[in-house]
């Protein structure tokens, strides 16, 4: 995010303690051509998201955050562990019941162009979820809903007759946002929703998300690799590395005082819009490459790159523990 962009709105919905979405010891492993080997994309992850909040998930490419996001909306089946929607495990439902249940849990993907059918008009794409679900009244009522949603996301009614190739990237993402709203969801997983957009329009899209959250009482799981974005829009942030959570904390606490060595390294790499003579030389440069998710380290997942690692870190896995009020860290040496 650049210095000239407008201030992003924060969630104004009331946040209650009852989780609308939670995962418990979630594992998602994918088989490889080598017998007995699996890619451990998500490996024993647990957290809960409260109604009305924006829960950010951040990490490097390959950390497993997008795979986790797909599992949250039942697009990927867990290998082990559980996903709960308001205390209900949707994976125990029949296919028919799960399809109906999933209307309240939607996802918006990174590539706005790939998410739209090039042969369908924008209006037909937005109306399609209502057509499939058989909701929204008559065909005429659904068409009116399409126009209402287009207006709500900042697009004129005439866009309903256009095709995806006639829209810009930002306009296509607004269409995807409108389509996600057709089933009146409680939770929306936003998977790198601004990564494919020009920096000049990212803030507008994020402000739209905040406005819709206030209007519709939405809960967001915001997946991104952009530290500037996640700290602006999130109430809490989880830091993910090689399939595990390293740290979970309120956004302000994580930005001002990160406790895990990996989080500190990520924050130190964030670009600063200052002349070189005014920058602090606090960059933490990690050595080595991210280990293979097929054969992750036996102890702490970060031990092979951590500048503070000791022998214990290579053999004993640290638990994600609460070291301060609401601030969880998976590190042997962080004290409360």
Short mmCIF file of C-alpha atoms in Angstrom, two decimals:
data_model
loop_
_atom_site.label_atom_id
_atom_site.label_comp_id
_atom_site.label_asym_id
_atom_site.label_seq_id
_atom_site.Cartn_x
_atom_site.Cartn_y
_atom_site.Cartn_z
CA UNK A 1 0.00 0.00 0.00
CA UNK A 2 1.35 3.45 -0.84
CA UNK A 3 1.35 6.59 1.24
CA UNK A 4 -1.16 8.47 -0.94
CA UNK A 5 -3.91 5.89 -0.60
CA UNK A 6 -6.97 6.70 1.55
CA UNK A 7 -7.23 5.37 5.07
CA UNK A 8 -8.92 2.00 5.08
CA UNK A 9 -12.02 1.48 7.15
CA UNK A 10 -11.91 -1.03 9.99
CA UNK A 11 -14.67 -3.43 10.99
CA UNK A 12 -17.48 -1.66 12.81
CA UNK A 13 -19.60 -4.74 13.46
CA UNK A 14 -20.05 -5.84 17.04
CA UNK A 15 -17.76 -8.74 17.86
CA UNK A 16 -19.12 -11.46 20.11
CA UNK A 17 -17.29 -14.36 21.69
CA UNK A 18 -19.28 -17.10 19.97
CA UNK A 19 -17.24 -18.40 17.01
CA UNK A 20 -19.03 -18.41 13.68
CA UNK A 21 -16.15 -20.40 12.19
CA UNK A 22 -13.50 -22.57 13.81
CA UNK A 23 -11.05 -25.34 12.99
CA UNK A 24 -9.64 -27.95 15.31
CA UNK A 25 -6.39 -29.83 14.61
CA UNK A 26 -6.98 -29.46 10.89
CA UNK A 27 -4.72 -31.39 8.51
CA UNK A 28 -4.79 -31.34 4.72
CA UNK A 29 -2.29 -33.66 3.03
CA UNK A 30 -1.97 -34.33 -0.68
CA UNK A 31 -0.48 -37.55 -2.07
CA UNK A 32 2.62 -37.45 -4.29
CA UNK A 33 3.71 -39.87 -7.02
CA UNK A 34 6.07 -41.43 -4.47
CA UNK A 35 4.24 -44.05 -2.46
CA UNK A 36 3.84 -43.17 1.21
CA UNK A 37 4.78 -39.51 0.78
CA UNK A 38 2.36 -36.62 1.13
CA UNK A 39 2.52 -32.84 0.85
CA UNK A 40 1.57 -31.53 4.28
CA UNK A 41 -0.09 -28.34 3.09
CA UNK A 42 -1.93 -27.74 6.37
CA UNK A 43 -0.71 -29.63 9.39
CA UNK A 44 -2.50 -29.43 12.75
CA UNK A 45 -4.03 -25.94 12.67
CA UNK A 46 -6.57 -24.68 15.20
CA UNK A 47 -8.26 -21.29 15.59
CA UNK A 48 -11.67 -19.66 15.93
CA UNK A 49 -13.23 -16.65 14.23
CA UNK A 50 -15.80 -14.56 16.06
CA UNK A 51 -18.88 -13.13 14.41
CA UNK A 52 -18.31 -9.70 12.88
CA UNK A 53 -14.53 -9.71 12.92
CA UNK A 54 -11.93 -9.78 10.18
CA UNK A 55 -9.46 -12.58 10.79
CA UNK A 56 -6.30 -12.16 8.73
CA UNK A 57 -4.06 -15.05 7.67
CA UNK A 58 -0.64 -14.12 6.36
CA UNK A 59 2.38 -16.06 5.18
CA UNK A 60 4.79 -16.66 2.34
CA UNK A 61 3.77 -18.45 -0.85
CA UNK A 62 3.50 -22.16 -0.13
CA UNK A 63 2.62 -21.71 3.54
CA UNK A 64 -0.77 -23.42 3.06
CA UNK A 65 -3.01 -20.42 3.62
CA UNK A 66 -5.02 -20.77 0.38
CA UNK A 67 -5.51 -24.50 0.95
CA UNK A 68 -6.77 -23.67 4.43
CA UNK A 69 -9.16 -21.10 2.98
CA UNK A 70 -10.65 -23.63 0.56
CA UNK A 71 -11.24 -26.08 3.42
CA UNK A 72 -13.08 -23.40 5.39
CA UNK A 73 -15.77 -23.27 2.69
CA UNK A 74 -15.81 -27.04 2.02
CA UNK A 75 -13.99 -26.92 -1.32
CA UNK A 76 -11.21 -29.13 0.05
CA UNK A 77 -11.86 -32.11 2.32
CA UNK A 78 -9.65 -32.33 5.42
CA UNK A 79 -7.34 -35.29 5.86
CA UNK A 80 -7.86 -35.07 9.61
CA UNK A 81 -9.28 -32.64 12.14
CA UNK A 82 -12.52 -30.71 11.87
CA UNK A 83 -14.03 -27.51 10.50
CA UNK A 84 -16.99 -26.07 12.39
CA UNK A 85 -19.60 -23.63 11.09
CA UNK A 86 -21.45 -22.35 14.17
CA UNK A 87 -20.47 -25.55 15.94
CA UNK A 88 -21.60 -27.80 13.07
CA UNK A 89 -19.14 -29.91 11.09
CA UNK A 90 -20.34 -29.46 7.48
CA UNK A 91 -18.34 -32.46 6.27
CA UNK A 92 -20.66 -34.86 8.11
CA UNK A 93 -23.67 -33.59 6.16
CA UNK A 94 -25.05 -35.28 3.08
CA UNK A 95 -24.05 -33.74 -0.22
CA UNK A 96 -27.46 -32.13 -0.61
CA UNK A 97 -27.49 -30.69 2.92
CA UNK A 98 -23.91 -29.50 2.63
CA UNK A 99 -24.68 -27.71 -0.64
CA UNK A 100 -27.49 -25.82 1.06
CA UNK A 101 -25.44 -25.16 4.18
CA UNK A 102 -22.51 -23.76 2.21
CA UNK A 103 -24.56 -20.80 1.00
CA UNK A 104 -23.63 -19.04 4.23
CA UNK A 105 -19.88 -19.62 3.67
CA UNK A 106 -18.54 -18.10 0.46
CA UNK A 107 -15.09 -17.47 -1.03
CA UNK A 108 -13.70 -14.81 -3.37
CA UNK A 109 -10.61 -15.87 -5.29
CA UNK A 110 -7.42 -14.08 -6.23
CA UNK A 111 -7.89 -14.02 -10.00
CA UNK A 112 -11.09 -12.10 -10.81
CA UNK A 113 -10.90 -13.03 -14.49
CA UNK A 114 -10.62 -16.80 -13.98
CA UNK A 115 -13.57 -16.70 -11.58
CA UNK A 116 -15.97 -15.52 -14.29
CA UNK A 117 -17.35 -17.51 -17.22
CA UNK A 118 -16.28 -15.60 -20.37
CA UNK A 119 -19.41 -16.78 -22.19
CA UNK A 120 -21.85 -15.43 -19.63
CA UNK A 121 -22.92 -11.82 -19.22
CA UNK A 122 -22.12 -10.16 -15.93
CA UNK A 123 -25.79 -10.18 -14.97
CA UNK A 124 -26.09 -13.91 -15.66
CA UNK A 125 -22.94 -14.63 -13.63
CA UNK A 126 -24.28 -12.75 -10.62
CA UNK A 127 -27.73 -14.33 -10.94
CA UNK A 128 -26.37 -17.88 -11.38
CA UNK A 129 -26.05 -18.74 -7.65
CA UNK A 130 -29.68 -17.74 -7.11
CA UNK A 131 -30.76 -19.76 -10.14
CA UNK A 132 -28.94 -22.87 -8.90
CA UNK A 133 -30.15 -22.51 -5.31
CA UNK A 134 -33.71 -21.65 -6.36
CA UNK A 135 -33.80 -18.54 -4.18
CA UNK A 136 -34.57 -14.88 -4.76
CA UNK A 137 -38.11 -15.19 -6.07
CA UNK A 138 -39.04 -15.07 -9.75
CA UNK A 139 -36.63 -14.47 -12.64
CA UNK A 140 -37.65 -10.83 -12.62
CA UNK A 141 -37.00 -10.54 -8.89
CA UNK A 142 -33.54 -12.06 -9.35
CA UNK A 143 -32.73 -9.64 -12.13
CA UNK A 144 -33.70 -6.77 -9.82
CA UNK A 145 -31.43 -8.21 -7.14
CA UNK A 146 -28.59 -8.30 -9.68
CA UNK A 147 -29.03 -4.60 -10.44
CA UNK A 148 -29.23 -3.77 -6.73
CA UNK A 149 -26.00 -5.64 -6.01
CA UNK A 150 -24.23 -4.06 -8.98
CA UNK A 151 -25.14 -0.65 -7.62
CA UNK A 152 -24.01 -1.67 -4.15
CA UNK A 153 -20.53 -2.62 -5.36
CA UNK A 154 -20.16 0.56 -7.40
CA UNK A 155 -21.09 -0.59 -10.91
CA UNK A 156 -23.78 0.86 -13.17
CA UNK A 157 -26.81 -1.18 -14.29
CA UNK A 158 -25.51 -1.34 -17.86
CA UNK A 159 -22.69 -3.64 -16.71
CA UNK A 160 -25.23 -6.46 -16.42
CA UNK A 161 -25.24 -6.79 -20.21
CA UNK A 162 -21.48 -6.79 -20.62
CA UNK A 163 -19.06 -9.72 -20.77
CA UNK A 164 -15.97 -10.20 -18.56
CA UNK A 165 -13.50 -9.17 -21.29
CA UNK A 166 -15.16 -5.74 -21.38
CA UNK A 167 -14.32 -5.03 -17.73
CA UNK A 168 -11.13 -4.03 -15.94
CA UNK A 169 -9.60 -6.19 -13.21
CA UNK A 170 -11.07 -4.05 -10.46
CA UNK A 171 -14.51 -4.12 -12.04
CA UNK A 172 -14.37 -7.92 -12.36
CA UNK A 173 -13.51 -8.24 -8.69
CA UNK A 174 -16.49 -6.04 -7.81
CA UNK A 175 -18.64 -8.45 -9.83
CA UNK A 176 -17.24 -11.40 -7.86
CA UNK A 177 -18.02 -9.58 -4.63
CA UNK A 178 -21.59 -8.96 -5.78
CA UNK A 179 -21.99 -12.62 -6.75
CA UNK A 180 -20.76 -13.76 -3.33
CA UNK A 181 -23.49 -11.66 -1.70
CA UNK A 182 -26.37 -13.26 -3.60
CA UNK A 183 -26.80 -16.07 -1.04
CA UNK A 184 -26.61 -13.67 1.94
CA UNK A 185 -23.53 -15.29 3.50
CA UNK A 186 -22.41 -14.99 7.10
CA UNK A 187 -18.72 -15.59 6.33
CA UNK A 188 -16.65 -14.68 3.27
CA UNK A 189 -13.14 -16.03 2.77
CA UNK A 190 -11.12 -13.46 0.80
CA UNK A 191 -8.18 -15.24 -0.83
CA UNK A 192 -5.64 -12.65 -2.03
CA UNK A 193 -8.52 -10.55 -3.37
CA UNK A 194 -6.32 -7.52 -4.14
CA UNK A 195 -3.15 -9.30 -5.31
CA UNK A 196 -4.09 -9.15 -9.01
CA UNK A 197 -5.27 -5.53 -8.87
CA UNK A 198 -3.45 -2.28 -9.54
CA UNK A 199 -2.21 -0.62 -6.37
CA UNK A 200 -4.21 2.49 -7.25
CA UNK A 201 -7.54 0.65 -6.80
CA UNK A 202 -6.69 -1.77 -3.99
CA UNK A 203 -7.75 0.64 -1.26
CA UNK A 204 -11.12 1.25 -2.95
CA UNK A 205 -11.83 -2.48 -3.03
CA UNK A 206 -10.80 -2.89 0.61
CA UNK A 207 -12.97 0.03 1.67
CA UNK A 208 -15.86 -1.63 -0.18
CA UNK A 209 -15.30 -4.79 1.86
CA UNK A 210 -15.40 -2.76 5.06
CA UNK A 211 -18.61 -0.98 4.05
CA UNK A 212 -20.29 -4.28 3.16
CA UNK A 213 -19.19 -5.78 6.46
CA UNK A 214 -20.88 -2.97 8.36
CA UNK A 215 -24.04 -3.15 6.22
CA UNK A 216 -24.53 -6.92 6.07
CA UNK A 217 -22.87 -8.00 9.33
CA UNK A 218 -20.28 -10.08 7.53
CA UNK A 219 -17.37 -12.00 8.99
CA UNK A 220 -14.19 -12.14 6.91
CA UNK A 221 -11.23 -14.49 6.76
CA UNK A 222 -8.71 -12.36 4.89
CA UNK A 223 -5.87 -14.35 3.32
CA UNK A 224 -2.94 -12.35 1.95
CA UNK A 225 0.83 -12.01 1.78
CA UNK A 226 0.62 -8.21 1.96
CA UNK A 227 1.49 -6.95 5.44
CA UNK A 228 0.21 -3.47 4.70
CA UNK A 229 -3.19 -4.80 3.72
CA UNK A 230 -3.63 -7.30 6.53
CA UNK A 231 -2.71 -4.90 9.32
CA UNK A 232 -5.15 -2.29 7.98
CA UNK A 233 -8.20 -4.50 7.58
CA UNK A 234 -7.85 -7.20 10.27
CA UNK A 235 -8.97 -7.35 13.87
CA UNK A 236 -6.72 -10.36 14.53
CA UNK A 237 -3.94 -11.88 12.45
CA UNK A 238 -2.59 -15.43 12.22
CA UNK A 239 0.92 -15.93 10.82
CA UNK A 240 1.34 -19.19 8.90
CA UNK A 241 4.56 -20.98 7.95
CA UNK A 242 4.93 -24.36 6.28
CA UNK A 243 1.42 -25.53 7.20
CA UNK A 244 1.47 -24.37 10.83
CA UNK A 245 0.46 -21.27 12.75
CA UNK A 246 3.43 -19.44 14.26
CA UNK A 247 1.60 -16.56 15.93
CA UNK A 248 -1.96 -15.30 16.43
CA UNK A 249 -2.58 -11.85 17.90
CA UNK A 250 -4.66 -8.67 17.66
CA UNK A 251 -3.58 -6.68 14.61
CA UNK A 252 -2.20 -3.76 16.60
CA UNK A 253 -0.19 -6.00 18.91
CA UNK A 254 1.27 -7.98 16.03
CA UNK A 255 2.27 -4.85 14.11
CA UNK A 256 3.79 -3.06 17.11
CA UNK A 257 5.38 -5.95 19.00
CA UNK A 258 5.66 -9.26 17.10
CA UNK A 259 6.94 -12.04 19.34
CA UNK A 260 7.80 -14.91 17.00
CA UNK A 261 11.14 -14.71 15.13
CA UNK A 262 9.40 -15.46 11.83
CA UNK A 263 6.84 -12.68 12.32
CA UNK A 264 9.62 -10.22 13.15
CA UNK A 265 11.45 -11.20 9.96
CA UNK A 266 8.28 -10.68 7.89
CA UNK A 267 7.62 -7.26 9.37
CA UNK A 268 11.23 -6.17 8.91
CA UNK A 269 10.92 -6.91 5.18
CA UNK A 270 7.92 -4.62 4.70
CA UNK A 271 8.75 -1.74 2.32
CA UNK A 272 8.98 1.67 4.00
CA UNK A 273 8.08 4.81 1.96
CA UNK A 274 11.07 6.81 3.21
CA UNK A 275 14.37 7.96 1.67
CA UNK A 276 17.24 5.58 2.27
CA UNK A 277 18.91 8.00 4.69
CA UNK A 278 15.85 7.94 6.98
CA UNK A 279 15.33 4.18 7.10
CA UNK A 280 16.33 2.09 10.06
CA UNK A 281 18.67 -0.74 9.24
CA UNK A 282 16.54 -3.36 10.97
CA UNK A 283 16.01 -5.83 8.14
CA UNK A 284 16.21 -9.45 9.31
CA UNK A 285 17.56 -11.59 6.49
CA UNK A 286 16.60 -15.23 6.76
CA UNK A 287 19.16 -17.77 5.58
CA UNK A 288 18.35 -20.83 3.53
CA UNK A 289 15.23 -21.98 1.71
CA UNK A 290 11.83 -23.01 3.02
CA UNK A 291 11.95 -26.77 3.75
CA UNK A 292 9.89 -29.18 1.69
CA UNK A 293 6.31 -29.66 2.92
CA UNK A 294 6.81 -33.34 2.12
CA UNK A 295 9.58 -33.67 4.71
CA UNK A 296 9.17 -30.76 7.15
CA UNK A 297 11.53 -30.38 10.13
CA UNK A 298 10.84 -32.70 13.06
CA UNK A 299 10.72 -29.94 15.66
CA UNK A 300 9.79 -26.32 15.04
CA UNK A 301 8.91 -25.78 11.39
CA UNK A 302 10.98 -22.59 11.37
CA UNK A 303 14.08 -24.00 13.05
CA UNK A 304 16.14 -24.39 9.85
CA UNK A 305 15.96 -20.64 9.15
CA UNK A 306 15.55 -19.17 12.62
CA UNK A 307 18.54 -17.09 13.84
CA UNK A 308 17.68 -18.01 17.45
CA UNK A 309 17.28 -21.76 16.99
CA UNK A 310 18.91 -24.12 19.47
CA UNK A 311 19.19 -27.90 19.66
CA UNK A 312 15.78 -28.18 21.34
CA UNK A 313 14.10 -26.48 18.39
CA UNK A 314 15.22 -29.25 16.00
CA UNK A 315 13.70 -32.06 18.05
CA UNK A 316 10.79 -30.64 20.08
CA UNK A 317 7.76 -29.03 18.47
CA UNK A 318 6.59 -25.86 20.29
CA UNK A 319 2.90 -25.59 21.08
CA UNK A 320 0.86 -22.53 20.14
CA UNK A 321 0.37 -21.05 23.61
CA UNK A 322 -1.12 -17.87 25.03
CA UNK A 323 1.80 -15.79 26.29
CA UNK A 324 -0.21 -12.60 26.70
CA UNK A 325 -3.92 -11.80 26.66
CA UNK A 326 -5.06 -13.09 23.29
CA UNK A 327 -1.50 -13.27 21.92
CA UNK A 328 -0.52 -16.84 20.99
CA UNK A 329 3.00 -17.86 19.94
CA UNK A 330 4.55 -21.16 18.91
CA UNK A 331 8.11 -20.66 20.19
CA UNK A 332 10.03 -22.28 23.05
CA UNK A 333 11.78 -19.09 24.10
CA UNK A 334 9.04 -16.44 24.05
CA UNK A 335 7.95 -15.59 27.57
CA UNK A 336 4.77 -13.84 28.69
#
